[in-house]
mmCIF file of C-alpha atoms and ligand atoms in Angstrom:
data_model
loop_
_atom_site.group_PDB
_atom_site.id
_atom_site.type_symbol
_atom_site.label_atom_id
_atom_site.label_comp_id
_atom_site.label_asym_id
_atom_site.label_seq_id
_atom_site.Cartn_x
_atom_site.Cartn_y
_atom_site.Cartn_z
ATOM 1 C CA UNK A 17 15.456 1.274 -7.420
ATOM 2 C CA UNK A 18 12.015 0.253 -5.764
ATOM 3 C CA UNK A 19 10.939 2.214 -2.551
ATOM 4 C CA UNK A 20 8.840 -0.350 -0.453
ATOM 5 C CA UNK A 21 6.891 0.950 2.857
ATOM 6 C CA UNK A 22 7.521 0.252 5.893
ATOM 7 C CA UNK A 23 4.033 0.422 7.676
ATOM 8 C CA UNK A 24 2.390 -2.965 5.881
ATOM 9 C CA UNK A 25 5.357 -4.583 7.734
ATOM 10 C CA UNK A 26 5.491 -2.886 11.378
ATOM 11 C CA UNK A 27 1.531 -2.982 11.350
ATOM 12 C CA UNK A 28 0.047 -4.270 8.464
ATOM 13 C CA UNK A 29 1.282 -7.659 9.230
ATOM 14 C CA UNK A 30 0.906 -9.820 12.173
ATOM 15 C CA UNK A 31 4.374 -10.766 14.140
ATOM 16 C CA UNK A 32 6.623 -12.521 13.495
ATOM 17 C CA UNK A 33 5.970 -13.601 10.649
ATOM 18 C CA UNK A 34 6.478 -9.630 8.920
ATOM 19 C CA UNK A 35 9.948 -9.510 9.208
ATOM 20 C CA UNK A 36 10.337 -12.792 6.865
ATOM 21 C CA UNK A 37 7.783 -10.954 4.568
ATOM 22 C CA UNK A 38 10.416 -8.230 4.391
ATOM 23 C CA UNK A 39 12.508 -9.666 4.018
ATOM 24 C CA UNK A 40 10.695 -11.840 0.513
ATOM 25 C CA UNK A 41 9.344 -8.796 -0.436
ATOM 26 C CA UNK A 42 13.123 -7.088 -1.026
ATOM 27 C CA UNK A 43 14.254 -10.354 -2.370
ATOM 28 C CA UNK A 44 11.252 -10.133 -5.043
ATOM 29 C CA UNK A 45 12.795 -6.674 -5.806
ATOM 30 C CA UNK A 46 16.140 -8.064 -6.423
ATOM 31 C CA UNK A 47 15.045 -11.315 -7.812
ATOM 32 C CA UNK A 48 13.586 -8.681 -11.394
ATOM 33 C CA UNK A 49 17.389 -7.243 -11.164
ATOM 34 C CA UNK A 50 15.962 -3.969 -9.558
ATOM 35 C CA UNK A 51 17.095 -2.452 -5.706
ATOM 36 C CA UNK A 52 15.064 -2.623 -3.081
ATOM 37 C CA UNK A 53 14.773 0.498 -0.727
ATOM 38 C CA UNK A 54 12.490 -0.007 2.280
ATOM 39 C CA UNK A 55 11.911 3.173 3.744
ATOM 40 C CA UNK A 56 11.405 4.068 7.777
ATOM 41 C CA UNK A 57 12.539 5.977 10.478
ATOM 42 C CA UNK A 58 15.594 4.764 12.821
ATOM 43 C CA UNK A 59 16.710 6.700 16.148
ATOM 44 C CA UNK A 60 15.251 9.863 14.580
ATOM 45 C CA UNK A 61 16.911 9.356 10.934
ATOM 46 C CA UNK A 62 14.957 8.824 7.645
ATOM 47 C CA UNK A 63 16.296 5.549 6.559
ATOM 48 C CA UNK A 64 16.295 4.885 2.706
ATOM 49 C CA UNK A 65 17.604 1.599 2.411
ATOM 50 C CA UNK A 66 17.514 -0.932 5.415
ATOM 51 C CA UNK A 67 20.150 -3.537 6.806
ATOM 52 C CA UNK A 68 18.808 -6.749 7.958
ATOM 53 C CA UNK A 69 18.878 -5.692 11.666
ATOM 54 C CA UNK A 70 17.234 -2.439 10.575
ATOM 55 C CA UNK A 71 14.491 -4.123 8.787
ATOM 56 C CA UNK A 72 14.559 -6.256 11.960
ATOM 57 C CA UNK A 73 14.169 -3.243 14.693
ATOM 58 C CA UNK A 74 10.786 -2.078 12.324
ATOM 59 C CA UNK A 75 9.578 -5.192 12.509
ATOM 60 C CA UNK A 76 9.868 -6.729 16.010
ATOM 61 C CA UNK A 77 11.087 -3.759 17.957
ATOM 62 C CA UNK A 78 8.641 -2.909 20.838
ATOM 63 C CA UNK A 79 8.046 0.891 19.786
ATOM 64 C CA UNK A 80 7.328 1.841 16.401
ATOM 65 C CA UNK A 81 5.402 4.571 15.693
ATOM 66 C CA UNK A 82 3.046 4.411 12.238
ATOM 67 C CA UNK A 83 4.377 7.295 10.840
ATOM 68 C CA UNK A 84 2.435 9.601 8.274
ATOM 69 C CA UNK A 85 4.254 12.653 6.012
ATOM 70 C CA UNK A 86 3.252 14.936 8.837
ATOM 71 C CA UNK A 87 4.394 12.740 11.795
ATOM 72 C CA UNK A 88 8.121 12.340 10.171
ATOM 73 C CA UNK A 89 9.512 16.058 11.464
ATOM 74 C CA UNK A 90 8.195 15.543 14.942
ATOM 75 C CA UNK A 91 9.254 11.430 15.087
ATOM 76 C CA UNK A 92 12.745 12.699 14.065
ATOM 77 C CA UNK A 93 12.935 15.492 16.649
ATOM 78 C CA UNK A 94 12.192 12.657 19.329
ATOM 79 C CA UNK A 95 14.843 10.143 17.490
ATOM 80 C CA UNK A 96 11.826 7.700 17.480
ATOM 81 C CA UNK A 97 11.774 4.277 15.650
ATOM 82 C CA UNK A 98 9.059 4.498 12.823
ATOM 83 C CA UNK A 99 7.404 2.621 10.543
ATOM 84 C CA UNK A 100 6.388 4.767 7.084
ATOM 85 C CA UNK A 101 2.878 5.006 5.692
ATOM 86 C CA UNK A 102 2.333 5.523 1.507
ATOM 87 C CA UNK A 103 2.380 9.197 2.561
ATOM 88 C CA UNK A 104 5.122 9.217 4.264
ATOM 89 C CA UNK A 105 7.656 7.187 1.769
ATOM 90 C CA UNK A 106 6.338 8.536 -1.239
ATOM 91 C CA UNK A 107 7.475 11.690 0.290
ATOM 92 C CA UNK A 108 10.879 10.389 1.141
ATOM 93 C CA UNK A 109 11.346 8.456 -1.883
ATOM 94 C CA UNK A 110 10.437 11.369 -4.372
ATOM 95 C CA UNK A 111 13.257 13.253 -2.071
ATOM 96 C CA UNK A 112 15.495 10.464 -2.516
ATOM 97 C CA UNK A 113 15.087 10.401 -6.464
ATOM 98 C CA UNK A 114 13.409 7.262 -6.099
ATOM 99 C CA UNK A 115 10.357 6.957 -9.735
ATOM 100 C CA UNK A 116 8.757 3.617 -8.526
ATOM 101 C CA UNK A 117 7.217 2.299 -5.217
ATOM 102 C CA UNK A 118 5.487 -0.877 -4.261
ATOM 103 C CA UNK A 119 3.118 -1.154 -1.365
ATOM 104 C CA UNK A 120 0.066 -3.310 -0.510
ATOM 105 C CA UNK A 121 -3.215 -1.382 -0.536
ATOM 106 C CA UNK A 122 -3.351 2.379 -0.579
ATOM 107 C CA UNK A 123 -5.523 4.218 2.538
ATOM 108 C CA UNK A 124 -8.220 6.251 1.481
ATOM 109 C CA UNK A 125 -11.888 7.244 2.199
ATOM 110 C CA UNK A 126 -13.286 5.174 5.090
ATOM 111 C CA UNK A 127 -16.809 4.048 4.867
ATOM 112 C CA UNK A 128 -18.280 6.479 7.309
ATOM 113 C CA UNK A 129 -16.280 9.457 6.165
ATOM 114 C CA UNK A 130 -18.910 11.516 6.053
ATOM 115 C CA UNK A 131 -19.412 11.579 9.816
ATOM 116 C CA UNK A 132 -15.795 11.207 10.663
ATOM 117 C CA UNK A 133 -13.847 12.695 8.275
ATOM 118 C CA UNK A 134 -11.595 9.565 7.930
ATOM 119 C CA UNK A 135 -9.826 9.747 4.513
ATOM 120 C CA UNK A 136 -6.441 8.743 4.565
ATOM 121 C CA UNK A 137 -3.321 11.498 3.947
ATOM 122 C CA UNK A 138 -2.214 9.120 1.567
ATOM 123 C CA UNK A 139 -4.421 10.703 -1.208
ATOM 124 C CA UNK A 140 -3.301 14.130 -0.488
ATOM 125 C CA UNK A 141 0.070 13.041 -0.350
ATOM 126 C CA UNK A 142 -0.088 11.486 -3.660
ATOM 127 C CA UNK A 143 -1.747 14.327 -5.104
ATOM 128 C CA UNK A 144 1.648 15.955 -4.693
ATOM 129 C CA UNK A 145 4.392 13.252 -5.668
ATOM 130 C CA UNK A 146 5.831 12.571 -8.304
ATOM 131 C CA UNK A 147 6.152 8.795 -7.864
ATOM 132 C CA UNK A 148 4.878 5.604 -9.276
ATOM 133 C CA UNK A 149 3.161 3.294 -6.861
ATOM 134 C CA UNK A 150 2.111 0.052 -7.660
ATOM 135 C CA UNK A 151 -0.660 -1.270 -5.494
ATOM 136 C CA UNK A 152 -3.565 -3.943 -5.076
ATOM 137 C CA UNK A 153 -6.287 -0.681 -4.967
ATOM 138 C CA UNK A 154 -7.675 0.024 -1.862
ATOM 139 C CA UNK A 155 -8.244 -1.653 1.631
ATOM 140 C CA UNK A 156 -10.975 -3.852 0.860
ATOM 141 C CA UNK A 157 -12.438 -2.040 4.284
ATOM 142 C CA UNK A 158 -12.652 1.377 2.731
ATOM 143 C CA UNK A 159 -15.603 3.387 1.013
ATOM 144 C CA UNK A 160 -13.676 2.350 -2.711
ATOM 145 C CA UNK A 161 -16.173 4.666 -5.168
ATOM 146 C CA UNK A 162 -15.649 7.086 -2.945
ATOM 147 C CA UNK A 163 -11.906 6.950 -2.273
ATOM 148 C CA UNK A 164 -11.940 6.842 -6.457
ATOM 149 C CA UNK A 165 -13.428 9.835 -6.876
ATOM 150 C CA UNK A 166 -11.017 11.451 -4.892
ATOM 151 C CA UNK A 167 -8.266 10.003 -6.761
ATOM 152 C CA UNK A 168 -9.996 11.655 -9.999
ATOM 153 C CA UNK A 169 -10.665 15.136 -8.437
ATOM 154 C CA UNK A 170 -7.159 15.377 -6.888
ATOM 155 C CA UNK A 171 -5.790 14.411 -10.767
ATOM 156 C CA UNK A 172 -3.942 10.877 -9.501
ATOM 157 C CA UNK A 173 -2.905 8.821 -12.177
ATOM 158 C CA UNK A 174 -4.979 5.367 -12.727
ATOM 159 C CA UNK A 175 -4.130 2.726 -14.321
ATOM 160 C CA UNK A 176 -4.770 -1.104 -14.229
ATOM 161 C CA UNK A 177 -2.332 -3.571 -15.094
ATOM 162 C CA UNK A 178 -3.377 -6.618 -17.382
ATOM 163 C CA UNK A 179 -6.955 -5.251 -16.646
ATOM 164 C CA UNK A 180 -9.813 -3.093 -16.632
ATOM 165 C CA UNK A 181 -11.299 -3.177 -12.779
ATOM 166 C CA UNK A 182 -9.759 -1.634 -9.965
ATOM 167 C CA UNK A 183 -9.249 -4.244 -7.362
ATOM 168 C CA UNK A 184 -10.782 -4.916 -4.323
ATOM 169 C CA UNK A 185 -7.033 -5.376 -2.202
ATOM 170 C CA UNK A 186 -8.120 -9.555 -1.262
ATOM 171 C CA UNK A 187 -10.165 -9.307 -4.219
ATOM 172 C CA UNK A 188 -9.380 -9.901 -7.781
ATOM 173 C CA UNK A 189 -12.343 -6.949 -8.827
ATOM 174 C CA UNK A 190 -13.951 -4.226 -6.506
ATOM 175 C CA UNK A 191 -16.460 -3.654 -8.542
ATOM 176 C CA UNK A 192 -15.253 -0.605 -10.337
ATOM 177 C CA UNK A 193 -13.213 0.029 -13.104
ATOM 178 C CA UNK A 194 -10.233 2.378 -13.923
ATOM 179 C CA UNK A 195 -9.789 4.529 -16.551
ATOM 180 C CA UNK A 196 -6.978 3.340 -18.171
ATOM 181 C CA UNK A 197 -5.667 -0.095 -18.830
ATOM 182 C CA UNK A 198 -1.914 -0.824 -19.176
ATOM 183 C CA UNK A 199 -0.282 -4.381 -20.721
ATOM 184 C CA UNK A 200 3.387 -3.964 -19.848
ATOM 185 C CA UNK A 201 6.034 -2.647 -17.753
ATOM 186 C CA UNK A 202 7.754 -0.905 -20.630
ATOM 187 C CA UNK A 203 4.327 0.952 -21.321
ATOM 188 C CA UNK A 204 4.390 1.944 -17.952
ATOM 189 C CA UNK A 205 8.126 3.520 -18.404
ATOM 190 C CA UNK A 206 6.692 5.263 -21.404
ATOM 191 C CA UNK A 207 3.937 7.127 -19.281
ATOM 192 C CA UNK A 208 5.778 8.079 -16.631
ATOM 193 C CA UNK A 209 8.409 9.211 -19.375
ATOM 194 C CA UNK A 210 5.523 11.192 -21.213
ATOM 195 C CA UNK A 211 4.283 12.798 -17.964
ATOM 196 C CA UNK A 212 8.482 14.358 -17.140
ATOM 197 C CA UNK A 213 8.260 15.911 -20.820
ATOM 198 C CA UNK A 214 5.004 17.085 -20.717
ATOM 199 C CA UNK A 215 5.746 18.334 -16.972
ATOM 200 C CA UNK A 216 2.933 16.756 -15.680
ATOM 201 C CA UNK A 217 4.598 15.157 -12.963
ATOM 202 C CA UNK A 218 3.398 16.736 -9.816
ATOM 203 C CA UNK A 219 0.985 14.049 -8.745
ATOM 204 C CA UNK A 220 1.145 9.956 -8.644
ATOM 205 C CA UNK A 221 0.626 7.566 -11.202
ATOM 206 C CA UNK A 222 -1.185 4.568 -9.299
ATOM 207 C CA UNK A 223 -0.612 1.486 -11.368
ATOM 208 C CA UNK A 224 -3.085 -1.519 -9.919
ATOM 209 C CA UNK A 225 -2.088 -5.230 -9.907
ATOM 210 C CA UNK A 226 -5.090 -7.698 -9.448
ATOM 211 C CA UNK A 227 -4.757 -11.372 -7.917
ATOM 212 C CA UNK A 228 -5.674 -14.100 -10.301
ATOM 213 C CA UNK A 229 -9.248 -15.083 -10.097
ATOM 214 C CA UNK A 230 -7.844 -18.546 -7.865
ATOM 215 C CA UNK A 231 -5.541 -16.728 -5.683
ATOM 216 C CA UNK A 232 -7.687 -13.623 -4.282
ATOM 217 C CA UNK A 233 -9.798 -14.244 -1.109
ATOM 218 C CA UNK A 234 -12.753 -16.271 -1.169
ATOM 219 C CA UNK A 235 -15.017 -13.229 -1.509
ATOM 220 C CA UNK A 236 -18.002 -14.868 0.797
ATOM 221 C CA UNK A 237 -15.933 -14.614 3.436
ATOM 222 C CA UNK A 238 -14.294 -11.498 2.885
ATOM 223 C CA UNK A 239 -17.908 -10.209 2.781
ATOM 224 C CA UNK A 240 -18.983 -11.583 6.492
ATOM 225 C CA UNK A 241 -15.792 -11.197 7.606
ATOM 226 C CA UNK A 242 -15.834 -7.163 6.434
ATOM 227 C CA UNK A 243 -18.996 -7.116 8.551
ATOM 228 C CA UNK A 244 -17.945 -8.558 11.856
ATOM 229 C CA UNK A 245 -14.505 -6.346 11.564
ATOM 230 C CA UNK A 246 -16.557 -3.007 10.825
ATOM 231 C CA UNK A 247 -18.562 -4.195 13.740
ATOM 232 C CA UNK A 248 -16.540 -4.707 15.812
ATOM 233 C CA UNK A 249 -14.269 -1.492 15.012
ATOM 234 C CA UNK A 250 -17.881 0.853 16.123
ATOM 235 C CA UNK A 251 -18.060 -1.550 19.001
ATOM 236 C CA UNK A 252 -14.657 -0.538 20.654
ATOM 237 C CA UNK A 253 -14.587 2.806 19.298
ATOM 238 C CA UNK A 254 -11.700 2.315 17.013
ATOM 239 C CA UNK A 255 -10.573 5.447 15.605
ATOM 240 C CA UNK A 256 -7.541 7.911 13.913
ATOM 241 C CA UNK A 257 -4.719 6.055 12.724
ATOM 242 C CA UNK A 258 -5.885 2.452 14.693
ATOM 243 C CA UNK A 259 -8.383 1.995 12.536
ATOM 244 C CA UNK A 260 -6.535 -0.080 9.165
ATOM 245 C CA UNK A 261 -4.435 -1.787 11.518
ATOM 246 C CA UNK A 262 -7.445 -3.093 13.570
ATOM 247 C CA UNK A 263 -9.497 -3.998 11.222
ATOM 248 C CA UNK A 264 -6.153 -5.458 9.374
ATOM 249 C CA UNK A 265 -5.509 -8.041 12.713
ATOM 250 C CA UNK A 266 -9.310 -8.718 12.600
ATOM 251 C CA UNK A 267 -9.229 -10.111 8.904
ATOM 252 C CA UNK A 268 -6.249 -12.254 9.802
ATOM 253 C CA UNK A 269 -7.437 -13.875 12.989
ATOM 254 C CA UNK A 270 -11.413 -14.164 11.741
ATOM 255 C CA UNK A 271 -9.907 -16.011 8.087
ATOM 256 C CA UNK A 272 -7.583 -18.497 10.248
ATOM 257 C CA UNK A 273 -4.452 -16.671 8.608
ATOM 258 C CA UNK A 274 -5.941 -17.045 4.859
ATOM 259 C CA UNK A 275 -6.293 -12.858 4.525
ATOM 260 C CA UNK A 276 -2.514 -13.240 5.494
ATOM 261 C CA UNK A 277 -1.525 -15.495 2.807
ATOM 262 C CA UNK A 278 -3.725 -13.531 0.370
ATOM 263 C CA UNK A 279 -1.701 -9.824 1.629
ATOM 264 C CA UNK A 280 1.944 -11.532 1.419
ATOM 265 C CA UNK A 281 0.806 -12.474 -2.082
ATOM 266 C CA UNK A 282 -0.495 -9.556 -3.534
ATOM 267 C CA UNK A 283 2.453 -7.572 -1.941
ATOM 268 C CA UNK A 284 4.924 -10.020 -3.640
ATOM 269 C CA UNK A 285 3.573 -9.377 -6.966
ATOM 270 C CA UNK A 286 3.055 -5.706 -6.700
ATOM 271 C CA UNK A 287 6.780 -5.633 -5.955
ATOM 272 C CA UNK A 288 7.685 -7.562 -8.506
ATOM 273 C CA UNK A 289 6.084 -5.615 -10.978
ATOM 274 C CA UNK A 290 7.283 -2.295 -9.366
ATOM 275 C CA UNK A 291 10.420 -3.910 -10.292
ATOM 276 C CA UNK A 292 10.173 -4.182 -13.573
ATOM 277 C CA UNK A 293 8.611 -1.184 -13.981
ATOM 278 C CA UNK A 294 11.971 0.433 -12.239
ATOM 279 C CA UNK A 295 14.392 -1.668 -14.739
ATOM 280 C CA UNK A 296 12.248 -0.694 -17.699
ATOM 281 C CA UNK A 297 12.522 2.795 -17.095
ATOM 282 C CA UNK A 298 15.893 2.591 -16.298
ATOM 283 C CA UNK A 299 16.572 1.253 -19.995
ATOM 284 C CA UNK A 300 14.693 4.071 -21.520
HETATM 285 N N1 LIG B 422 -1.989 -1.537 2.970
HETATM 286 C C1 LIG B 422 -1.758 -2.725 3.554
HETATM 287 N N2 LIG B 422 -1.389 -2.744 4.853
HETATM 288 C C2 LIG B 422 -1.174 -1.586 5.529
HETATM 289 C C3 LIG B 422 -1.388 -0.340 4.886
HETATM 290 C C4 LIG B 422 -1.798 -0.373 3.607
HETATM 291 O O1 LIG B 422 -1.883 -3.763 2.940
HETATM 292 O O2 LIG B 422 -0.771 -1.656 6.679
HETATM 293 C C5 LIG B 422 -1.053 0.949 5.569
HETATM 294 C C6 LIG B 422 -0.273 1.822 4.575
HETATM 295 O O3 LIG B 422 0.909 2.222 5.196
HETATM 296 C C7 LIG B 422 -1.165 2.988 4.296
HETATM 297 C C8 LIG B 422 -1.831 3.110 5.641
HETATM 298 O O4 LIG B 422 -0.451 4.121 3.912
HETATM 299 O O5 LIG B 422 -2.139 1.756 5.956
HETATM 300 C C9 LIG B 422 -3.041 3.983 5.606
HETATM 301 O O6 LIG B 422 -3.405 4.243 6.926
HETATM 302 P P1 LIG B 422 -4.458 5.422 7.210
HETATM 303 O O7 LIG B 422 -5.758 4.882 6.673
HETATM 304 O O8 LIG B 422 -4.443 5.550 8.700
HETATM 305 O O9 LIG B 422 -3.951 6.623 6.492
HETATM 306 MN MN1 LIG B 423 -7.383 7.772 8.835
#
């Protein structure tokens, strides 16, 4: 089984076109013989597993919270409609029994953490479960040596897949590299295997998933557009939990949908591999 998030749909992605990424993304699970498993909160239950009108209400419906791990309690108390962050369905799915976990970017430290505080629960949160999430790095929009030193002093598992940099989310290569470099799914299985019988496995392993060099953004314009949307978000005073998704919406509209194409396609991959990272340690 894969556990995909729910958030990068509800508002990650712009309407309406999210709810046929969903939907492609759980195909792409399926399509690598694995299960898909998206994750979110409906009428005040934690939903693992969606239906198509399910998937449907946490896409289009007209009140879905973003739900972190520590929102979840309250959000079910109120039988709210939510959409789940990394935090939040790593948590679930690690409850659930569920090893592997796809997503898009993970949050971490924002750029001017230092005066705000922004870092994103999903670090903490991963510093805690035992799950395997396969991402494209980090939001493009964070502070990413930063965010990776955090992953290293909270004891995160890192990994690239098929190579050495850690990427930039739209970009093929942040600048930075990762520790360790895996070459196949099955080695992947072995790790996670290794980290059960050693009884390491309190915190993630993060296993990053680069764009080929032709499909990643054109990173010119990911640079002015980073600008204008960091801009902007000081401008309007853009802050807590509004920030990624703002500055999210700003990428798609200021690239003419082309940040779009690039998200849907790095999301697509990292579930694919998620999948057959699920059916390899299945076979083990
Ligand atoms: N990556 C994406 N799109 C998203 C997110 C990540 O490509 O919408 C979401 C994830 O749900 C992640 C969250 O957990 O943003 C982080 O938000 P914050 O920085 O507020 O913790
Ligand atoms: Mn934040």
């Amino acid at each position: 089984m894969v556990a995909l998030e729910s958030t990068i749909i509800a508002h990650g992605l712009p309407r309406p076109e999210n709810l046929r990424v969903a939907r492609e993304i759980e195909d792409a699970v399926r399509m690598r013989g694995a299960v898909p498993a998206t994750i979110a909160l409906i009428d005040g239950t934690v939903r693992v597993g969606l239906d198509d009108g399910e998937l449907e209400a946490v896409a289009l419906g007209a009140d879905v919270r973003k739900c972190s791990a520590r929102d979840l309690a309250i959000a079910v108390a109120r039988g709210a409609t939510g959409a789940t962050t990394v935090a939040a369905t790593a948590a679930v799915a690690a409850r659930a029994g569920i090893g592997v976990f796809a997503t898009g970017g993970l949050g971490g430290v924002h750029r001017e953490a230092r005066d705000t505080w922004d870092e994103s629960a999903d670090l903490v949160a991963l510093a805690r479960t035992p799950v395997c999430v396969v991402c494209a790095g980090v939001k493009s929009i964070l502070d990413v040596a930063a965010t990776l030193e955090r992953l290293e002093t909270l004891g995160i598992g890192l990994a690239g897949y098929h190579t050495d940099r850690f990427p930039g989310f739209y970009l093929r290569d942040s600048g930075h590299a990762v520790p360790w470099r895996v070459d196949s799914a099955e080695e992947v299985a072995s790790a996670l295997a290794a980290r059960r019988a050693l009884a390491l496995d309190t915190a993630a392993l993060v296993v990053v998933n680069a764009l080929a060099e032709d499909e990643q953004l054109d990173p010119a314009l990911h640079e002015r557009v980073l600008a204008d949307a960091l801009a902007a978000a000081a401008r309007e005073g853009i802050a807590g939990r509004d920030v990624t998704p703002f500055l999210l919406a700003r990428f798609h509209e200021a690239t003419a949908g082309e940040s779009l194409r690039v998200n849907v396609r790095l999301v697509l991959s990292n579930a694919r591999l998620a999948a057959d990272i699920a059916v390899a340690a299945a076979a083990r």
